[in-house]
Short mmCIF file of C-alpha atoms in Angstrom, two decimals:
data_model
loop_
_atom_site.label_atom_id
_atom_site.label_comp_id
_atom_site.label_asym_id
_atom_site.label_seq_id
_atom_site.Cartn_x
_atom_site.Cartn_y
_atom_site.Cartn_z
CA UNK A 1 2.01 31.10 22.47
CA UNK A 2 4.32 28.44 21.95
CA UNK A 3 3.13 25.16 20.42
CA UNK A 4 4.82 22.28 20.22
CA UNK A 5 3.66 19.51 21.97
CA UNK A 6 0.26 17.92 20.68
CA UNK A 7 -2.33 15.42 22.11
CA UNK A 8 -4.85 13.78 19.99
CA UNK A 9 -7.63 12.28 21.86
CA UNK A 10 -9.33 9.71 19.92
CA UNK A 11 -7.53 7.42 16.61
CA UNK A 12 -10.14 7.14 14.61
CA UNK A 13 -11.19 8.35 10.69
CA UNK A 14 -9.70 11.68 11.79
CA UNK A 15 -7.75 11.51 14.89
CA UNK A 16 -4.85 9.36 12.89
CA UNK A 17 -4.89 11.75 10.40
CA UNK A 18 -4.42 14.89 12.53
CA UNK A 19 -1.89 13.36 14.71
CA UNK A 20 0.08 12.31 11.08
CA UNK A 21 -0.70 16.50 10.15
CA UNK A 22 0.88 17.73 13.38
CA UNK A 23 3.93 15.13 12.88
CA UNK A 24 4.55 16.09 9.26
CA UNK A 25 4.52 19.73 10.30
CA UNK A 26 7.33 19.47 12.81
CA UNK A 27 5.55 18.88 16.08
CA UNK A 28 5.47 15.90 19.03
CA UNK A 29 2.11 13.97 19.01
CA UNK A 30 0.76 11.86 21.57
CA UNK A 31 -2.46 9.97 20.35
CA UNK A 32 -5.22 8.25 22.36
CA UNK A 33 -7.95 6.33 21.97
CA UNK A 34 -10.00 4.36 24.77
CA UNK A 35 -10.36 1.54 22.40
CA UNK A 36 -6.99 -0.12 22.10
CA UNK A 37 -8.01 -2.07 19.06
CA UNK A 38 -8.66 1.48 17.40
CA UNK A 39 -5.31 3.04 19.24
CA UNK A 40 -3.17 0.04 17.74
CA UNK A 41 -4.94 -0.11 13.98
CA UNK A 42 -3.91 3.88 14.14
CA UNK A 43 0.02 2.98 13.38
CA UNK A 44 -1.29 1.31 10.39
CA UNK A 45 -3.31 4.00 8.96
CA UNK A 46 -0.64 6.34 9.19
CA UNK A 47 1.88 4.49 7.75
CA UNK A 48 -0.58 3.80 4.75
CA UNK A 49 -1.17 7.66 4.62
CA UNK A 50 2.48 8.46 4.61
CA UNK A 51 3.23 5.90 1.66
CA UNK A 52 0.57 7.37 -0.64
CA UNK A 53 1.86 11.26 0.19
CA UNK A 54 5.36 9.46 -0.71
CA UNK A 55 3.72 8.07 -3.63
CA UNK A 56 2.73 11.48 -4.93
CA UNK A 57 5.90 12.74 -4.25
CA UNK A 58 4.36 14.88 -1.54
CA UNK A 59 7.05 13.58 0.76
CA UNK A 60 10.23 11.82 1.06
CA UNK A 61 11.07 9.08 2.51
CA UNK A 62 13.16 11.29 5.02
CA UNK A 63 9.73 13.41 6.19
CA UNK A 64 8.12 10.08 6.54
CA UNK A 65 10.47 8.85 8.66
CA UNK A 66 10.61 11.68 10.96
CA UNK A 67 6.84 12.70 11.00
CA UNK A 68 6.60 8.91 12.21
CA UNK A 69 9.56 9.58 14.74
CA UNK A 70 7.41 12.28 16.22
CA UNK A 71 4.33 10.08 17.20
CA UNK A 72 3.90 7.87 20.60
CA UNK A 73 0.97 6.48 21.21
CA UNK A 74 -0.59 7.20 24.72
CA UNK A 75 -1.20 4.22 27.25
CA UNK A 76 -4.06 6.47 29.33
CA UNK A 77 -5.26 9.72 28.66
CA UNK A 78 -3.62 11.18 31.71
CA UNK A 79 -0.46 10.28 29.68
CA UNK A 80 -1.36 11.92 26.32
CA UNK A 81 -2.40 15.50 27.84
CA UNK A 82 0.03 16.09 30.81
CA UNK A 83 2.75 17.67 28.99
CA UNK A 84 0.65 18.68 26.02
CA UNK A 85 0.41 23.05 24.86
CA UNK A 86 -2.53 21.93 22.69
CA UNK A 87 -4.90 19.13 22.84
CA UNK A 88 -6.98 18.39 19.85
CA UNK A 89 -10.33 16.19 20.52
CA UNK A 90 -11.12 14.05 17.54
CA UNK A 91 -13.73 11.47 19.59
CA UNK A 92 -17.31 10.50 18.46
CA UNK A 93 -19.50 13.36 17.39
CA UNK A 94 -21.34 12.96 20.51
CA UNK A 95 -22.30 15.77 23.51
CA UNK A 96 -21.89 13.41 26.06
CA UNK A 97 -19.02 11.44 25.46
CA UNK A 98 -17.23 14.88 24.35
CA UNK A 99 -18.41 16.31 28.36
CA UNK A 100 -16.52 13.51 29.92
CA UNK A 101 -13.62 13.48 27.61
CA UNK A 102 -13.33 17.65 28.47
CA UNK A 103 -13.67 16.84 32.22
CA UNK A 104 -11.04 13.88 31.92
CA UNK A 105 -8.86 16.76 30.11
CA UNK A 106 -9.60 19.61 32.63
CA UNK A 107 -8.05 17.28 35.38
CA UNK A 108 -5.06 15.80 34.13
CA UNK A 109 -3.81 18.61 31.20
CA UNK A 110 -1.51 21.64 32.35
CA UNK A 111 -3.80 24.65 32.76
CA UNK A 112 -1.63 26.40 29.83
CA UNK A 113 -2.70 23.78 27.32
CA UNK A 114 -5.31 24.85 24.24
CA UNK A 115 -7.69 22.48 23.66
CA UNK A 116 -9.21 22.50 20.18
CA UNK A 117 -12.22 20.42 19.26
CA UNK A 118 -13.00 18.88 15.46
CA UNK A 119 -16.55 18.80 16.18
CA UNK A 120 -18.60 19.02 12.93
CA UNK A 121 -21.56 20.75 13.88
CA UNK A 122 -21.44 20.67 17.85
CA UNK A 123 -21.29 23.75 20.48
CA UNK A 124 -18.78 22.43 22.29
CA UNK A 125 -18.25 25.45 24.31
CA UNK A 126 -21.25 24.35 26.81
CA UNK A 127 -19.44 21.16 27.11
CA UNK A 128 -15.94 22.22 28.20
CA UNK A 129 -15.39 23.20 32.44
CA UNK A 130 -15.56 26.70 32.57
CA UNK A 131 -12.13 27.29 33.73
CA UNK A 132 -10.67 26.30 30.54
CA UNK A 133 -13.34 28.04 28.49
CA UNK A 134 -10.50 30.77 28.10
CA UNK A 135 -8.25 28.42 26.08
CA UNK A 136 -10.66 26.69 24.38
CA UNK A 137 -11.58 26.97 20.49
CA UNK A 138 -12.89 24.92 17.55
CA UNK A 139 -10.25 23.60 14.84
CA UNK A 140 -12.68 21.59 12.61
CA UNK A 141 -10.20 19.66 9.57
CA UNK A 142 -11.92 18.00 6.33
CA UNK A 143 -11.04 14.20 5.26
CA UNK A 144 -8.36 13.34 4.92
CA UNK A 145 -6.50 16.20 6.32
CA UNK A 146 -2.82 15.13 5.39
CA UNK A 147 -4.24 16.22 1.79
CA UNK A 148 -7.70 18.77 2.10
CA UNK A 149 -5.84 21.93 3.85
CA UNK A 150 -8.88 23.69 4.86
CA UNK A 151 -9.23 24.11 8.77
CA UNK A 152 -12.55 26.43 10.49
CA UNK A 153 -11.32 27.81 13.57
CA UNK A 154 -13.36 29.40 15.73
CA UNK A 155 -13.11 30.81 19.65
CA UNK A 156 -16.10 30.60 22.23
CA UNK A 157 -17.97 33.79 23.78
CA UNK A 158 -14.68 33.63 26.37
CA UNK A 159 -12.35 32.42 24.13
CA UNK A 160 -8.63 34.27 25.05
CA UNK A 161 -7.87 36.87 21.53
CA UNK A 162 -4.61 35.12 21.11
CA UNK A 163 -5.74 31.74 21.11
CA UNK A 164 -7.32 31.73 16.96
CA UNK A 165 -4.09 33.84 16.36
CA UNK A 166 -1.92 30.96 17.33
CA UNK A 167 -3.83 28.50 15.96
CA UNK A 168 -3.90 30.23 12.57
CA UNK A 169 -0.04 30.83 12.36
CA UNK A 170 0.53 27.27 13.83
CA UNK A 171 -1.57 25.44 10.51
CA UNK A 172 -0.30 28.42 8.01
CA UNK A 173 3.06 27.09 9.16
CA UNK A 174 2.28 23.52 8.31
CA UNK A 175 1.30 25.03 4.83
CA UNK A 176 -2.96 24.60 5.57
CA UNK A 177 -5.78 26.89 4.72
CA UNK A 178 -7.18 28.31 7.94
CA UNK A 179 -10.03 29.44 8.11
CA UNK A 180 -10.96 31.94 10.43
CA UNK A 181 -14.62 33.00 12.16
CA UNK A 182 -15.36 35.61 14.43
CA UNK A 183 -17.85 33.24 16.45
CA UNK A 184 -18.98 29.95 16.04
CA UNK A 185 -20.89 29.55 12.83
CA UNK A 186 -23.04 25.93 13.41
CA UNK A 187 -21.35 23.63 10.65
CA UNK A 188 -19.25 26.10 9.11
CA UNK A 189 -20.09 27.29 5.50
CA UNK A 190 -18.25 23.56 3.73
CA UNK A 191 -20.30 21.10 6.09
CA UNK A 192 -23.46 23.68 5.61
CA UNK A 193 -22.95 23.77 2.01
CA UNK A 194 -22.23 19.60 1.81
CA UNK A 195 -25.61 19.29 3.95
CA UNK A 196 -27.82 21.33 1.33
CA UNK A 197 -26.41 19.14 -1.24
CA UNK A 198 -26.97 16.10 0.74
CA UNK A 199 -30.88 16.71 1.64
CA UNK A 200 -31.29 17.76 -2.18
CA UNK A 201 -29.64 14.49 -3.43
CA UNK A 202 -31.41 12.58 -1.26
CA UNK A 203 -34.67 14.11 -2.40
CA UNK A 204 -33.78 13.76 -6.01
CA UNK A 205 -33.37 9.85 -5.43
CA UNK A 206 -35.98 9.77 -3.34
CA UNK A 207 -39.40 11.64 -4.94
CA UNK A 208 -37.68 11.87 -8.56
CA UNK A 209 -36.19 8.75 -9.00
CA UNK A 210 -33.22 10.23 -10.02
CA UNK A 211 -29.86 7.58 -10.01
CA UNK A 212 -26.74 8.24 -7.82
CA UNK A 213 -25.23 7.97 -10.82
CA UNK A 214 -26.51 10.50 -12.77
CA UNK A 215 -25.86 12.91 -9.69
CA UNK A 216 -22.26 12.11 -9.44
CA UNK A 217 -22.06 12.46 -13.40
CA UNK A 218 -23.74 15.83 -13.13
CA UNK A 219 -21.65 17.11 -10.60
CA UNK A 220 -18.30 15.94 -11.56
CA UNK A 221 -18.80 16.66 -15.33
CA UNK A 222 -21.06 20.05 -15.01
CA UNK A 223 -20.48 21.50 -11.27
CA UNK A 224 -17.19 20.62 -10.32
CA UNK A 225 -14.86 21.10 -13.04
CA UNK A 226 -16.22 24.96 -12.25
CA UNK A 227 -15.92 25.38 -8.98
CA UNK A 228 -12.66 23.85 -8.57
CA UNK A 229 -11.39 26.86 -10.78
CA UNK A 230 -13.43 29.83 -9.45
CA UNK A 231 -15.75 28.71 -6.53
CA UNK A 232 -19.07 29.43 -6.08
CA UNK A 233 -19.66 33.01 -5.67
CA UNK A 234 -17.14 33.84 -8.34
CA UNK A 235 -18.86 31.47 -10.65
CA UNK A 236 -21.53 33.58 -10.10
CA UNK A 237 -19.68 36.57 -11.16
CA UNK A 238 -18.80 35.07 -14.37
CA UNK A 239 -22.69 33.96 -14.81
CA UNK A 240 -23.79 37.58 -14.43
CA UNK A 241 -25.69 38.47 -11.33
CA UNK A 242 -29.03 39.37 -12.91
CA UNK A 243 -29.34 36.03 -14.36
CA UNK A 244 -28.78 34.62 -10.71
CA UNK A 245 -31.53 37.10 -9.28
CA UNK A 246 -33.66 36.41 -12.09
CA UNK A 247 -33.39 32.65 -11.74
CA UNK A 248 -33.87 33.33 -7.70
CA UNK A 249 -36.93 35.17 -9.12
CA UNK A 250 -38.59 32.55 -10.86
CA UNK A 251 -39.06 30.42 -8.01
CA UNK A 252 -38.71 27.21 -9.94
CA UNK A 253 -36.53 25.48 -7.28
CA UNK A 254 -38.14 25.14 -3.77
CA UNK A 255 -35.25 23.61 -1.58
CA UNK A 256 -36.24 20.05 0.24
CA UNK A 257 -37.78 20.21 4.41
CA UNK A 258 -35.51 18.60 6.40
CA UNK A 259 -37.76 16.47 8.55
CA UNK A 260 -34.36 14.84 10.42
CA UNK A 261 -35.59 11.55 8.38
CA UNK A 262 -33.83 9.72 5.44
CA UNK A 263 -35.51 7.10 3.86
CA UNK A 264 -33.12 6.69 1.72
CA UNK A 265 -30.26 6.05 3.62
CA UNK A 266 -32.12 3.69 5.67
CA UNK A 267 -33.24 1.37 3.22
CA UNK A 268 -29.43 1.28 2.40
CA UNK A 269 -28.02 0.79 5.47
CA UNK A 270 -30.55 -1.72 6.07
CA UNK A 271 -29.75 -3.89 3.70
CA UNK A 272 -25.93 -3.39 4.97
CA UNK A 273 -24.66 -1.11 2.82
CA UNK A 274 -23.34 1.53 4.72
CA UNK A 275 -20.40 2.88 2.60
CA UNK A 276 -16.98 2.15 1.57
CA UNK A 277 -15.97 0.04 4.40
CA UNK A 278 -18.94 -2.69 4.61
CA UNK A 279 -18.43 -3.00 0.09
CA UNK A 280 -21.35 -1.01 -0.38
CA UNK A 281 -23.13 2.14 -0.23
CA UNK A 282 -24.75 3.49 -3.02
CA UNK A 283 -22.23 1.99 -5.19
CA UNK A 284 -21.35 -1.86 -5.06
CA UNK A 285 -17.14 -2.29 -4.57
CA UNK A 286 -16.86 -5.54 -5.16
CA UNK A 287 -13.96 -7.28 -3.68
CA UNK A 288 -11.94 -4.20 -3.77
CA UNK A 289 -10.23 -3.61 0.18
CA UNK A 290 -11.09 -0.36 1.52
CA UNK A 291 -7.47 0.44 1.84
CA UNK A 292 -7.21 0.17 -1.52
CA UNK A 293 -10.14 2.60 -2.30
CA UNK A 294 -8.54 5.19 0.29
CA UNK A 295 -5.31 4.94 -1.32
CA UNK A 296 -6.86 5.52 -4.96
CA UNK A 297 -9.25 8.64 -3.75
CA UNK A 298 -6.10 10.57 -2.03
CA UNK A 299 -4.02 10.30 -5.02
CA UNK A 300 -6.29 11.48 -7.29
CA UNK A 301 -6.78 13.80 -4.48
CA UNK A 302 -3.45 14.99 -4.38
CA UNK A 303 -3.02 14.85 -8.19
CA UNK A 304 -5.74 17.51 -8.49
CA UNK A 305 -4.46 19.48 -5.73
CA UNK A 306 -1.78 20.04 -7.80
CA UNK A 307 -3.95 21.90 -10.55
CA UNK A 308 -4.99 24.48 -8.20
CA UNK A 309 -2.51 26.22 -6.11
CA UNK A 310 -2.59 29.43 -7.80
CA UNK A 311 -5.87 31.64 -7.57
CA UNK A 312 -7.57 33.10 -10.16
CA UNK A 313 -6.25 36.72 -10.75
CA UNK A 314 -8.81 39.09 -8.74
CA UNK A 315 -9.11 42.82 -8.33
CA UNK A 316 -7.52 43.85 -5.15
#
């Protein structure tokens, strides 16, 4: 299956980003977004993207130049998706605005096109007209996806066997991690593992009175520094399985009910502090520009990316 031209529907937090991954790994992108304020702002973000990977010497100033070359922005959906062989929906993570961006795709796309949805946790398969349910599949990316390389792909019950196939040597080609499932696995195993860690911090704040702080410190100077190097399950390896059964064993650690309720966050968000981009979340930014803070996380991002391209040796 050849796959060359692209169509991002929706500029947002991701859909910039995947139209700048597609563009940097040699294809034509057409991006979308029913808001035009978001569509125009999109330019910007990419640019900004393309000057940190430049920064970090990730780039050159030549592959910026032509990954940018490669991008048109899409007066009308009809535009975006008529000539497109794969369309990738990056729109709100919700059912019904995904249903009538599908049936908006069904009519106006070539009936050869892929279409590939970043949904998060969503069965999209429901949503999508039946008759493309044979070319349909889930390519879920992580934040920001210029830099994290890990991409869950996963087909429908009628999903075409070539379709994951093409997908995986299309991103392997851009030089990402695909991922691949057999079926669709609800949040994947990084989103399911991030939301276990997000009820049990917000317990730990919550009923303990435990700081963000002190979780962040905990995890970056106890958790992470391991995992980045061996994972989780290996880490377990090196811990010795019987001390992880016998821990299991103890029953010491009940995890947190999720009652679909966060006090928590509420309080925050509130009091307007919803994250980076309103100067406060559970930290306080000051005057800093979110731009700035972007820039900053990605190349320290890319700086420990660096530090962990080859695996650990392994028995084979």
């Amino acid at each position: 299956m050849e796959i060359e031209r692209i169509a991002v529907i929706g500029a947002g937090t991701m859909g910039h980003a995947l139209a700048l991954v597609h563009a940097l790994g040699g294809c034509r992108v057409c991006l979308f977004d029913s808001n035009a304020d978001v569509l125009k702002g999109a330019t910007g973000m990419i640019k900004a993207a393309c000057a940190t990977l430049r920064e970090a010497k990730t780039i050159t100033a030549t592959q910026e130049q032509a990954a940018l070359d490669m991008i048109t922005p899409a007066g009308s959906l009809v535009e975006a998706v008529r000539d497109a062989d794969l369309i990738v929906e990056a729109v709100v993570e919700k059912a019904e605005i995904k249903r009538i961006v599908f049936a908006e795709i069904d009519a106006h796309a070539p009936s050869t096109a892929i279409i590939a949805s970043n949904t998060s946790y969503l069965d999209i398969f429901p949503l999508i007209p039946q008759a493309r349910q044979p070319l349909a599949a889930v390519a879920h990316w992580y934040t920001p996806p210029y830099i994290v390389d890990l991409v869950d792909l996963a087909p429908g019950p009628r999903t075409n066997p070539e379709v994951i196939p093409a997908l995986k040597d299309l991103y392997e080609g851009f030089g990402k991690a695909p991922l691949v499932f057999t079926h669709l696995v609800p949040g994947y195993i990084a989103n399911r593992l991030q939301a276990a860690l997000n009820l049990e911090c917000l317990r730990m704040i919550g009923e303990f009175g435990v700081s963000a702080e002190d979780i962040d410190f905990s995890i970056r100077h106890g958790l992470v520094e391991r995992l980045a190097v061996l994972g989780h399950m290996r880490k377990m390896d090196y811990t010795g399985l019987e001390m992880v059964r016998n821990g299991i064993a103890g029953r010491t650690y009940q995890p947190p009910v999720n009652t679909g309720e966060t006090p928590v966050l509420d309080r925050l968000i509130e009091a307007g502090r919803s994250g980076v981009r309103s100067g406060a979340g559970f930290y306080a930014y000051g005057d800093a520009a979110a731009e700035d803070l972007f820039h900053e996380r990605d190349l320290r991002l890319l700086q420990l990316k660096t530090q962990l391209q080859e695996p650990m040796g392994e028995e084979q």
